[in-house]
PDB file of C-alpha atoms in Angstrom:
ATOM      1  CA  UNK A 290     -13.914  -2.370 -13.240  1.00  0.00           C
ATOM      2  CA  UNK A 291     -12.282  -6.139 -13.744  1.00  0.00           C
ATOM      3  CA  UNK A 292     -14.234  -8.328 -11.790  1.00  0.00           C
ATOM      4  CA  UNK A 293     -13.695 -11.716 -12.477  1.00  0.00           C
ATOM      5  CA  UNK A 294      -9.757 -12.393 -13.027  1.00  0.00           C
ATOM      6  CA  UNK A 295     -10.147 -14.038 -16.688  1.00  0.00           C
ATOM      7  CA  UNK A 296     -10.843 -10.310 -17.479  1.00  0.00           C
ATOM      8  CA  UNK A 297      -7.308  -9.182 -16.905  1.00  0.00           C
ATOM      9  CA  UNK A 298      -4.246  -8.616 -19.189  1.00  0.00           C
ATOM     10  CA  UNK A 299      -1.287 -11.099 -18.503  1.00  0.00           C
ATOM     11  CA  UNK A 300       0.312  -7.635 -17.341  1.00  0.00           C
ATOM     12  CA  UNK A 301      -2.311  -7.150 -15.180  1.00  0.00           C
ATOM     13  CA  UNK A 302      -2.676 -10.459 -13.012  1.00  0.00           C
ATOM     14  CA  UNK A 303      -1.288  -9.789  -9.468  1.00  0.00           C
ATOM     15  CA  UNK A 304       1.426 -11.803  -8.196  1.00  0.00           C
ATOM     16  CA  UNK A 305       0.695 -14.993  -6.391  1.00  0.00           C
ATOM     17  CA  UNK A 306       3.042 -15.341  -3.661  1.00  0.00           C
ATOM     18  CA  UNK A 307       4.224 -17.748  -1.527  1.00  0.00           C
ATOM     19  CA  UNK A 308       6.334 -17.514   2.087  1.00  0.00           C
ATOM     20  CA  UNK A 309       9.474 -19.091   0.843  1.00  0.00           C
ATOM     21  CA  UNK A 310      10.980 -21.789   3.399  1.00  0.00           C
ATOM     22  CA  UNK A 311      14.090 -19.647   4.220  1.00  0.00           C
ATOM     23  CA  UNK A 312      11.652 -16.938   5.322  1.00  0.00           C
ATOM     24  CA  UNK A 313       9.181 -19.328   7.448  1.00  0.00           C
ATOM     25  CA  UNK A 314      12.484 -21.115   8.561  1.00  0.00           C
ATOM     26  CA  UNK A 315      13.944 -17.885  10.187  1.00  0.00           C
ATOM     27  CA  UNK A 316      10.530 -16.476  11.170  1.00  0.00           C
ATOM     28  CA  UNK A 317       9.546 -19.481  13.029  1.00  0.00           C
ATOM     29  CA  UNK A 318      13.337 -19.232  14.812  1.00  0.00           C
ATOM     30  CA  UNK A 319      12.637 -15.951  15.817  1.00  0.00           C
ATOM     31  CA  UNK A 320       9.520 -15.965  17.080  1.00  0.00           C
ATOM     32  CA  UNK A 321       8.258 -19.666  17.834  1.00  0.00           C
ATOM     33  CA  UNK A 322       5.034 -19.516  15.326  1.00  0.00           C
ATOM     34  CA  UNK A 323       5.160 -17.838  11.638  1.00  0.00           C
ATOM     35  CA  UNK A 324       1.991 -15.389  12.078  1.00  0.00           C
ATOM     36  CA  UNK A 325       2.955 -12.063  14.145  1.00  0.00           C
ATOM     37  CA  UNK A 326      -0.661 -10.775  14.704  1.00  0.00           C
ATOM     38  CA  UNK A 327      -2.955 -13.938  14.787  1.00  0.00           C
ATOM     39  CA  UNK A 328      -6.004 -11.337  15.744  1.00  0.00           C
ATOM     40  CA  UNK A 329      -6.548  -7.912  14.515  1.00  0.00           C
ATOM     41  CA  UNK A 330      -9.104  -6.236  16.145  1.00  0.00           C
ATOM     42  CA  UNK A 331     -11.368  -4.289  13.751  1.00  0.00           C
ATOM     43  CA  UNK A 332     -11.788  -1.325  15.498  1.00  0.00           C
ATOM     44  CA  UNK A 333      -8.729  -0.509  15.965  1.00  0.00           C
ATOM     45  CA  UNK A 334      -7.884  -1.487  12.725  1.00  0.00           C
ATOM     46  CA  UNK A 335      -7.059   0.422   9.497  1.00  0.00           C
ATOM     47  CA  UNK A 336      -6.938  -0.110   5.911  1.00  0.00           C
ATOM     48  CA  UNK A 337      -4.157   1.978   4.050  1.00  0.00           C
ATOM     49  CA  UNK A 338      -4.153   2.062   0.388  1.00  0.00           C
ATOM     50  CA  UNK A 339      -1.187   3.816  -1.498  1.00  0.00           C
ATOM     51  CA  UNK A 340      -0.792   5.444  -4.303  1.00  0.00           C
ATOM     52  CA  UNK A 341      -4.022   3.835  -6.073  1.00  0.00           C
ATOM     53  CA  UNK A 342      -4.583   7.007  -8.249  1.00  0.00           C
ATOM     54  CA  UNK A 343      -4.600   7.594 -12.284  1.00  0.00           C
ATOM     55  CA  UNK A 344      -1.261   8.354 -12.202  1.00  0.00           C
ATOM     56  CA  UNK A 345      -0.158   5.241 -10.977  1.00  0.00           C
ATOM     57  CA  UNK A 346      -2.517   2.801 -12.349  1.00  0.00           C
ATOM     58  CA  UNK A 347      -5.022   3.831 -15.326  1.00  0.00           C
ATOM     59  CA  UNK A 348      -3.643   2.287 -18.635  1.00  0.00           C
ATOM     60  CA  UNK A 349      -3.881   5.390 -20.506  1.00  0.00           C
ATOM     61  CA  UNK A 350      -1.129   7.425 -17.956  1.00  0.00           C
ATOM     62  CA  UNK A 351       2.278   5.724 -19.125  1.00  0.00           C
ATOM     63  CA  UNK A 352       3.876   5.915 -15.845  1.00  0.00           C
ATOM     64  CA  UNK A 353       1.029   3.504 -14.202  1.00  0.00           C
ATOM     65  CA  UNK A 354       1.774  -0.143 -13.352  1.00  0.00           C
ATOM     66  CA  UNK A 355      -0.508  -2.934 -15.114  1.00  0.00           C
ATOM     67  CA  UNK A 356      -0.498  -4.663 -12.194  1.00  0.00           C
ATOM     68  CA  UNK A 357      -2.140  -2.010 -10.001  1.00  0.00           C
ATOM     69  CA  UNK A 358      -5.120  -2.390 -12.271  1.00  0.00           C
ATOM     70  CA  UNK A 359      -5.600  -5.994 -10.974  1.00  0.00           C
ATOM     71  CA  UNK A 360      -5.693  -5.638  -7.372  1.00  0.00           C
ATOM     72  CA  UNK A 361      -8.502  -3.513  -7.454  1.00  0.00           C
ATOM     73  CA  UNK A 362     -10.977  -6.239  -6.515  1.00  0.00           C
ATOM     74  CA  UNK A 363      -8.726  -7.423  -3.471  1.00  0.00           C
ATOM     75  CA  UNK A 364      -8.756  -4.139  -2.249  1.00  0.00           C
ATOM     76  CA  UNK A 365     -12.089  -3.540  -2.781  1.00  0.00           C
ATOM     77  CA  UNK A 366     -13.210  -6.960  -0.930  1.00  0.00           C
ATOM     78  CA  UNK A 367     -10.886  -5.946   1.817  1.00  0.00           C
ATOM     79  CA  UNK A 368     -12.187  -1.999   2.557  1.00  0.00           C
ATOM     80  CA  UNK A 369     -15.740  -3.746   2.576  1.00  0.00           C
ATOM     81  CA  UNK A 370     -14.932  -6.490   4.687  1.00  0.00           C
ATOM     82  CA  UNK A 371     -13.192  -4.388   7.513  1.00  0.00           C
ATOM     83  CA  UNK A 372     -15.939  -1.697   7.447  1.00  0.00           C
ATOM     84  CA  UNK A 373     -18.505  -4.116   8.126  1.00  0.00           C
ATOM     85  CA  UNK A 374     -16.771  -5.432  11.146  1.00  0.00           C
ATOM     86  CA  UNK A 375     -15.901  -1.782  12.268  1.00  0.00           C
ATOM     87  CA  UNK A 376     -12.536  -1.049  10.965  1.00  0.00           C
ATOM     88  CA  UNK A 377     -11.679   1.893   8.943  1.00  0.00           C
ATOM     89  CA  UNK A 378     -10.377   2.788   5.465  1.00  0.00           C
ATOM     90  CA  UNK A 379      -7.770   5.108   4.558  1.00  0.00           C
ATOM     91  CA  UNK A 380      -7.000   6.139   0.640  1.00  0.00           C
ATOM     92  CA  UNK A 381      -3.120   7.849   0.688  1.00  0.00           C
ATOM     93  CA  UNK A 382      -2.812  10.200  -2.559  1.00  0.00           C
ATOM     94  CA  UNK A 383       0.798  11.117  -3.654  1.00  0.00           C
ATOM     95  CA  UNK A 384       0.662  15.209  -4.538  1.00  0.00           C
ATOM     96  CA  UNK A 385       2.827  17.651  -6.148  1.00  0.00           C
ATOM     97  CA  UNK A 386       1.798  20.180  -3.664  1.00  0.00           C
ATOM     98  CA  UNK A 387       4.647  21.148  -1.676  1.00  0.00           C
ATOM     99  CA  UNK A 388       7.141  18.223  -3.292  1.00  0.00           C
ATOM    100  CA  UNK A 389       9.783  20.474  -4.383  1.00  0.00           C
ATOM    101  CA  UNK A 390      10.278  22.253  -0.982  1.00  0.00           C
ATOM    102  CA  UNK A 391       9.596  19.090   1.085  1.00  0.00           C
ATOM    103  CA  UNK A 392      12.068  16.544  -1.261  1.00  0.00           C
ATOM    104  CA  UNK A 393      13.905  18.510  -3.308  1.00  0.00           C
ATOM    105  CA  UNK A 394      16.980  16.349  -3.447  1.00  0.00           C
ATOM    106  CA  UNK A 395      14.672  13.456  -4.994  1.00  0.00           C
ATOM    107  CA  UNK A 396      13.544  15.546  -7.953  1.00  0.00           C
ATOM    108  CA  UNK A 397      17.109  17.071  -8.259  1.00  0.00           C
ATOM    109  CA  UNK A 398      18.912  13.961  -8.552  1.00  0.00           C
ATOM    110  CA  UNK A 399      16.473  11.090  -8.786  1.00  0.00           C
ATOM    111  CA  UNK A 400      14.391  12.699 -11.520  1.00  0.00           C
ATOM    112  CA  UNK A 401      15.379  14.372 -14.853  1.00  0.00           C
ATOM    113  CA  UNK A 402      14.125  17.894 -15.793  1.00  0.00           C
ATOM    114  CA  UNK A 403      11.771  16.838 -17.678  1.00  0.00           C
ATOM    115  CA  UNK A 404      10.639  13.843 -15.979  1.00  0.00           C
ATOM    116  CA  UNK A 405      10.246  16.041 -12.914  1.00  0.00           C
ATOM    117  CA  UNK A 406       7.807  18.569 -14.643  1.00  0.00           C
ATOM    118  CA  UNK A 407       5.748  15.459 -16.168  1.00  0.00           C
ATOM    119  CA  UNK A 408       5.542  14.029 -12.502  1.00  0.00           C
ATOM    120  CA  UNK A 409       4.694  17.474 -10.848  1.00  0.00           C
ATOM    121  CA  UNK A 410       1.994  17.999 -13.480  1.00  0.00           C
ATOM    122  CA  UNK A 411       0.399  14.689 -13.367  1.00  0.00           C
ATOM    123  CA  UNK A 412      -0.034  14.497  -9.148  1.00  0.00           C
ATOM    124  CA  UNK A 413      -1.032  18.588  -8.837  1.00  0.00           C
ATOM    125  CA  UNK A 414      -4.002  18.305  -6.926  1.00  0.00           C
ATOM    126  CA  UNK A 415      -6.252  19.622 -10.081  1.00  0.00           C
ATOM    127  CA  UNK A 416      -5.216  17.134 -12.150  1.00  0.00           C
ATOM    128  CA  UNK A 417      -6.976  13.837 -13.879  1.00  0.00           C
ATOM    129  CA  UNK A 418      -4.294  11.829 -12.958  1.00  0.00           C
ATOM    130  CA  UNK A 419      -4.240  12.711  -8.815  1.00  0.00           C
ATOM    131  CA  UNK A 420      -7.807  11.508  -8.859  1.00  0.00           C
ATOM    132  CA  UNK A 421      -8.044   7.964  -6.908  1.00  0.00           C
ATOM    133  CA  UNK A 422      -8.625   5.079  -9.869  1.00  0.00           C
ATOM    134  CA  UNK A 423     -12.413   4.951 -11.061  1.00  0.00           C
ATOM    135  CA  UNK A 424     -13.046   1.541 -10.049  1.00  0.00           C
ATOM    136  CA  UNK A 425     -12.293   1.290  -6.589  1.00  0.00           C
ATOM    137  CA  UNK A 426     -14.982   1.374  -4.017  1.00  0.00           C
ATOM    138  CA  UNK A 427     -14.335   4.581  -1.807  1.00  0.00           C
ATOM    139  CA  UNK A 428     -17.537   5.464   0.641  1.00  0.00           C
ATOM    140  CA  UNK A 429     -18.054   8.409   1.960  1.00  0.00           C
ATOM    141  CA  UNK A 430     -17.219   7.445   5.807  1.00  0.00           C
ATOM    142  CA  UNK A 431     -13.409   6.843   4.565  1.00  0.00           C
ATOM    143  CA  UNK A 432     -10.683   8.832   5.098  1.00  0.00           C
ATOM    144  CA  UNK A 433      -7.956  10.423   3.307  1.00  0.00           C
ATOM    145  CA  UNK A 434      -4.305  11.739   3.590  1.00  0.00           C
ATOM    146  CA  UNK A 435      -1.676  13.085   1.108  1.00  0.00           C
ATOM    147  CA  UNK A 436       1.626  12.180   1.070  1.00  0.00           C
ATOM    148  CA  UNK A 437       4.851  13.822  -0.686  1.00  0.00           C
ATOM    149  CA  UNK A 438       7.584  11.363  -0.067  1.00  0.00           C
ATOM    150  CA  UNK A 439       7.742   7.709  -0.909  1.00  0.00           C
ATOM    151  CA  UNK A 440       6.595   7.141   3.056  1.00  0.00           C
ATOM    152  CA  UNK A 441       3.532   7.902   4.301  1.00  0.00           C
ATOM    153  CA  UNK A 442       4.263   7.645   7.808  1.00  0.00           C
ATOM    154  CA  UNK A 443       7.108  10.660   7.932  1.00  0.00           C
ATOM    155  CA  UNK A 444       6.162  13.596   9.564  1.00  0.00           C
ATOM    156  CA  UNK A 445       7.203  15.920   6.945  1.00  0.00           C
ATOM    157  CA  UNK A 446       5.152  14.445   4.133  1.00  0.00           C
ATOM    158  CA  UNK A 447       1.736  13.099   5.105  1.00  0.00           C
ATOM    159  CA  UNK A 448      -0.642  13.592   8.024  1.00  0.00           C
ATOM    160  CA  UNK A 449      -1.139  10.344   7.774  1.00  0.00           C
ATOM    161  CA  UNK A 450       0.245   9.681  11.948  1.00  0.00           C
ATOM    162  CA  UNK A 451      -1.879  12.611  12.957  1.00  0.00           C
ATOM    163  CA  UNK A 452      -5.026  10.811  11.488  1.00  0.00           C
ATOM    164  CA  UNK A 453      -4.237   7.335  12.947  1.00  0.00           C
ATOM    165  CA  UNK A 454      -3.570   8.984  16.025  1.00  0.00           C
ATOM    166  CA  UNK A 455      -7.305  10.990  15.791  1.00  0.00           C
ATOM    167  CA  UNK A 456      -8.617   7.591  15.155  1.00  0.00           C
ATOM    168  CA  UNK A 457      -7.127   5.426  17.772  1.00  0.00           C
ATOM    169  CA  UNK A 458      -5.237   2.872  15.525  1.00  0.00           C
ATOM    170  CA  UNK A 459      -2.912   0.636  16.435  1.00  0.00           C
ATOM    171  CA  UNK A 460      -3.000  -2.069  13.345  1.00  0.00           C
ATOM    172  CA  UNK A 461      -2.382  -1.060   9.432  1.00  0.00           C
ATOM    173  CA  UNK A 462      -3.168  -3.418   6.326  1.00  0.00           C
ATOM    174  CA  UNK A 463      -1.203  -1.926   3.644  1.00  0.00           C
ATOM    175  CA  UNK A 464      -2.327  -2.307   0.007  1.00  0.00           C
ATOM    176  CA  UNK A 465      -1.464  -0.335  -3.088  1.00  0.00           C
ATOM    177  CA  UNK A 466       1.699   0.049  -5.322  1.00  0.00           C
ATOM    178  CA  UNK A 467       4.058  -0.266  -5.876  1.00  0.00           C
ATOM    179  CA  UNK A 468       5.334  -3.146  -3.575  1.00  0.00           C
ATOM    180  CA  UNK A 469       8.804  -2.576  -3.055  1.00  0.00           C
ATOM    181  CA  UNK A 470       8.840   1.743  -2.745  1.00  0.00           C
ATOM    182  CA  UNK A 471       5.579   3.519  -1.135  1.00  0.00           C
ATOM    183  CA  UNK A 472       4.082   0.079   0.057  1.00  0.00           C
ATOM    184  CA  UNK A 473       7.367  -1.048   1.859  1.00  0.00           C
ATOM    185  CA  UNK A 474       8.392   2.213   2.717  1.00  0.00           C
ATOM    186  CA  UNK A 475       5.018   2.899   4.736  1.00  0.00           C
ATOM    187  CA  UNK A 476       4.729  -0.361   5.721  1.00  0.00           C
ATOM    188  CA  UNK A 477       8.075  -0.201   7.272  1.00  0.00           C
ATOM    189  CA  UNK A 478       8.037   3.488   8.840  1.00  0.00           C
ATOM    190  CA  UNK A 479       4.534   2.492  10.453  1.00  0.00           C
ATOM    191  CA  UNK A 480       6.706  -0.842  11.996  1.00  0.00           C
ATOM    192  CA  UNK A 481       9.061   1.603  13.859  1.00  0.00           C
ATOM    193  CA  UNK A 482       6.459   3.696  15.176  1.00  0.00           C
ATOM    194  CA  UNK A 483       5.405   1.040  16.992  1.00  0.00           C
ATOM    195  CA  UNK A 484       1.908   0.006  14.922  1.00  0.00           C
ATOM    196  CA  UNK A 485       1.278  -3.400  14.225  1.00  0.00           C
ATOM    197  CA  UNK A 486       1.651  -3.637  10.170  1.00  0.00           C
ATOM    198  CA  UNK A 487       0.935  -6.226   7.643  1.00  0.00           C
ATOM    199  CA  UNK A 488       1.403  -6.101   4.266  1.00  0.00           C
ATOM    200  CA  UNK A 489      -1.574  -7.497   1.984  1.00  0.00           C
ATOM    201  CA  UNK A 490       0.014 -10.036  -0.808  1.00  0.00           C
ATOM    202  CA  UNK A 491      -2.849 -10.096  -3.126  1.00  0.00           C
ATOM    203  CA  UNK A 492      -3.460  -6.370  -2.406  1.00  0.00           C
ATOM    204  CA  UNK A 493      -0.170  -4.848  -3.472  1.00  0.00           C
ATOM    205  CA  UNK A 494       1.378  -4.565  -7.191  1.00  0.00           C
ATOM    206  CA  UNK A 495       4.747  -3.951  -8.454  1.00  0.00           C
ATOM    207  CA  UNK A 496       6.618  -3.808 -11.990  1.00  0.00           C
ATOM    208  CA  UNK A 497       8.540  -7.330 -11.635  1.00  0.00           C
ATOM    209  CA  UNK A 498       7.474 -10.106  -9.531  1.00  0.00           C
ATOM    210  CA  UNK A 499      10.963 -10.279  -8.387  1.00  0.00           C
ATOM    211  CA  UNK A 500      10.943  -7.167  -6.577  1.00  0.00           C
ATOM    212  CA  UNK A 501       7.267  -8.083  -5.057  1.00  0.00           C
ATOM    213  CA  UNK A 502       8.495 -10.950  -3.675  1.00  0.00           C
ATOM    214  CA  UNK A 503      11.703  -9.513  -2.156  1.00  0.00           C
ATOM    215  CA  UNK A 504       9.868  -6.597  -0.487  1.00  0.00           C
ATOM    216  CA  UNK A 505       7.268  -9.024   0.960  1.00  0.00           C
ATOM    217  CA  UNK A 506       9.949 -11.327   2.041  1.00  0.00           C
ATOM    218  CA  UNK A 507      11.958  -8.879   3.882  1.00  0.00           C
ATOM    219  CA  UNK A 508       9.115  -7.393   5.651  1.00  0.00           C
ATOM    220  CA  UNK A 509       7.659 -10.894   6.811  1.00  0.00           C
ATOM    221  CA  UNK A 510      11.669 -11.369   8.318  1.00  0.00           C
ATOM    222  CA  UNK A 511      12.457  -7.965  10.148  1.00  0.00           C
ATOM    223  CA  UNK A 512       9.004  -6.165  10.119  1.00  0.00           C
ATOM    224  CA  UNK A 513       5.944  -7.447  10.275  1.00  0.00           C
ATOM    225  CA  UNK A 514       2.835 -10.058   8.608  1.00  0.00           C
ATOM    226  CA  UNK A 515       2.346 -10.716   5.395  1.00  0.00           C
ATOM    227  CA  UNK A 516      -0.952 -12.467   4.320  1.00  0.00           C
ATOM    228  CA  UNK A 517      -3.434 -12.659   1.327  1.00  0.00           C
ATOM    229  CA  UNK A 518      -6.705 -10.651   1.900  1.00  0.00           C
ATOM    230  CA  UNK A 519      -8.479 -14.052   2.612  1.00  0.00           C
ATOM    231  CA  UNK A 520      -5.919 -14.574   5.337  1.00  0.00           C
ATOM    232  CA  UNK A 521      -6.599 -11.765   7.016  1.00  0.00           C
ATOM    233  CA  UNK A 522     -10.185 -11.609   7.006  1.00  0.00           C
ATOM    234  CA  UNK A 523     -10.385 -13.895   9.117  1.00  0.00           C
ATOM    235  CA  UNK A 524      -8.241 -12.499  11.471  1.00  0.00           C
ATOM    236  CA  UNK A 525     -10.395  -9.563  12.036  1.00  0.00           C
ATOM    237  CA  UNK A 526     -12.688  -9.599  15.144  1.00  0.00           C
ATOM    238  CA  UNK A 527     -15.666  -7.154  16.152  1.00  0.00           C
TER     239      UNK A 527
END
């Protein structure tokens, strides 16, 4: 596991980011004050992380991203803060099971041949590459969902509502990669059903820094928080 950040790869150091002004400017017109959710209750609270599997983040898969490999401590500071003050943790797995029946026009059209039997391979559910990433800090009183589509929070490709439903959430942190597809795509869905979302800066990785930044932007304007896993800690009350 890389602990200290001198450790990493250039590839692998996450992101900083920054609120531009244009963002703060038109968040503080809309709303009066630039954070959303000042307090997060920890209870009620959840921690999703996306997508942090082999697949998508050990070095030797080539389809990982670099940058997932560096957010492992945030994440990992984050699931232990918010269990100790009584929140939960959820770990969302992407899986070949089902994908071709569920989102067949993605691998028809999106995906070559080949690049579809490579992908269906590497996420079945018996594979290496499914497993969650070696380093991060999963207990056995977390939780865990599958998900099929880029979204977590459609009905037809995760049980991911059911769960937060069974648990009596009403608040996501979303971590994981990449930024600007599963990330933003959860983040958003769980937005319009009506949970209250924010999106962990330091705690999400992408391929470019460019399209970090413009996911995180646009959710800060139309959806939701976003904040570094710092920030948010101490938002969290017991």
């Amino acid at each position: 596991m890389h602990s200290p950040a001198e450790t990493l790869t250039h590839d692998e150091q996450p992101f900083d980011y920054s609120t531009p002004t244009f963002v703060t400017d038109a968040v503080r017109k809309r709303l009066g004050r630039l954070i959303t959710y000042p307090v997060l209750h920890a209870k009620s609270t959840a921690l999703v992380v996306i997508d942090m599997q082999n697949h998508f983040v050990s070095a030797t898969v080539p389809s990982a991203v670099p940058q997932a490999r560096g957010i492992v401590p945030a994440i990992n500071g984050m699931a232990n803060a918010l269990r100790a003050a009584g929140g939960k943790v959820i770990w969302v797995q992407t899986t070949a099971e089902g994908a071709l029946q569920a989102w067949p026009n993605h691998h028809a059209n999106f995906l070559s041949a080949s690049s579809t039997t490579q992908r269906l391979a590497s996420l079945a559910e018996d594979s290496p590459a499914y497993r969650l990433y070696p380093a991060l800090d999963v207990h056995s009183i977390d939780h865990f969902a599958r998900k099929i589509k880029y979204s977590a929070m459609i009905d037809d490709s995760s049980e991911l509502p059911s769960l937060l439903g069974a648990l009596n959430i009403d608040s996501l942190l979303i971590a994981g990669t990449v930024t600007n597809t599963c990330c933003e795509t959860t983040a958003r869905d769980a937005s319009m059903r009506n949970y209250k979302v924010v999106m962990l800066s330091d705690a999400n990785a992408a391929r470019e820094r460019s399209l970090h930044e413009a996911a995180l932007n646009n959710f800060q304007l139309y959806f939701g928080d976003v904040a570094s896993t710092h920030d948010v800690m101490q938002r969290l009350t017991s």
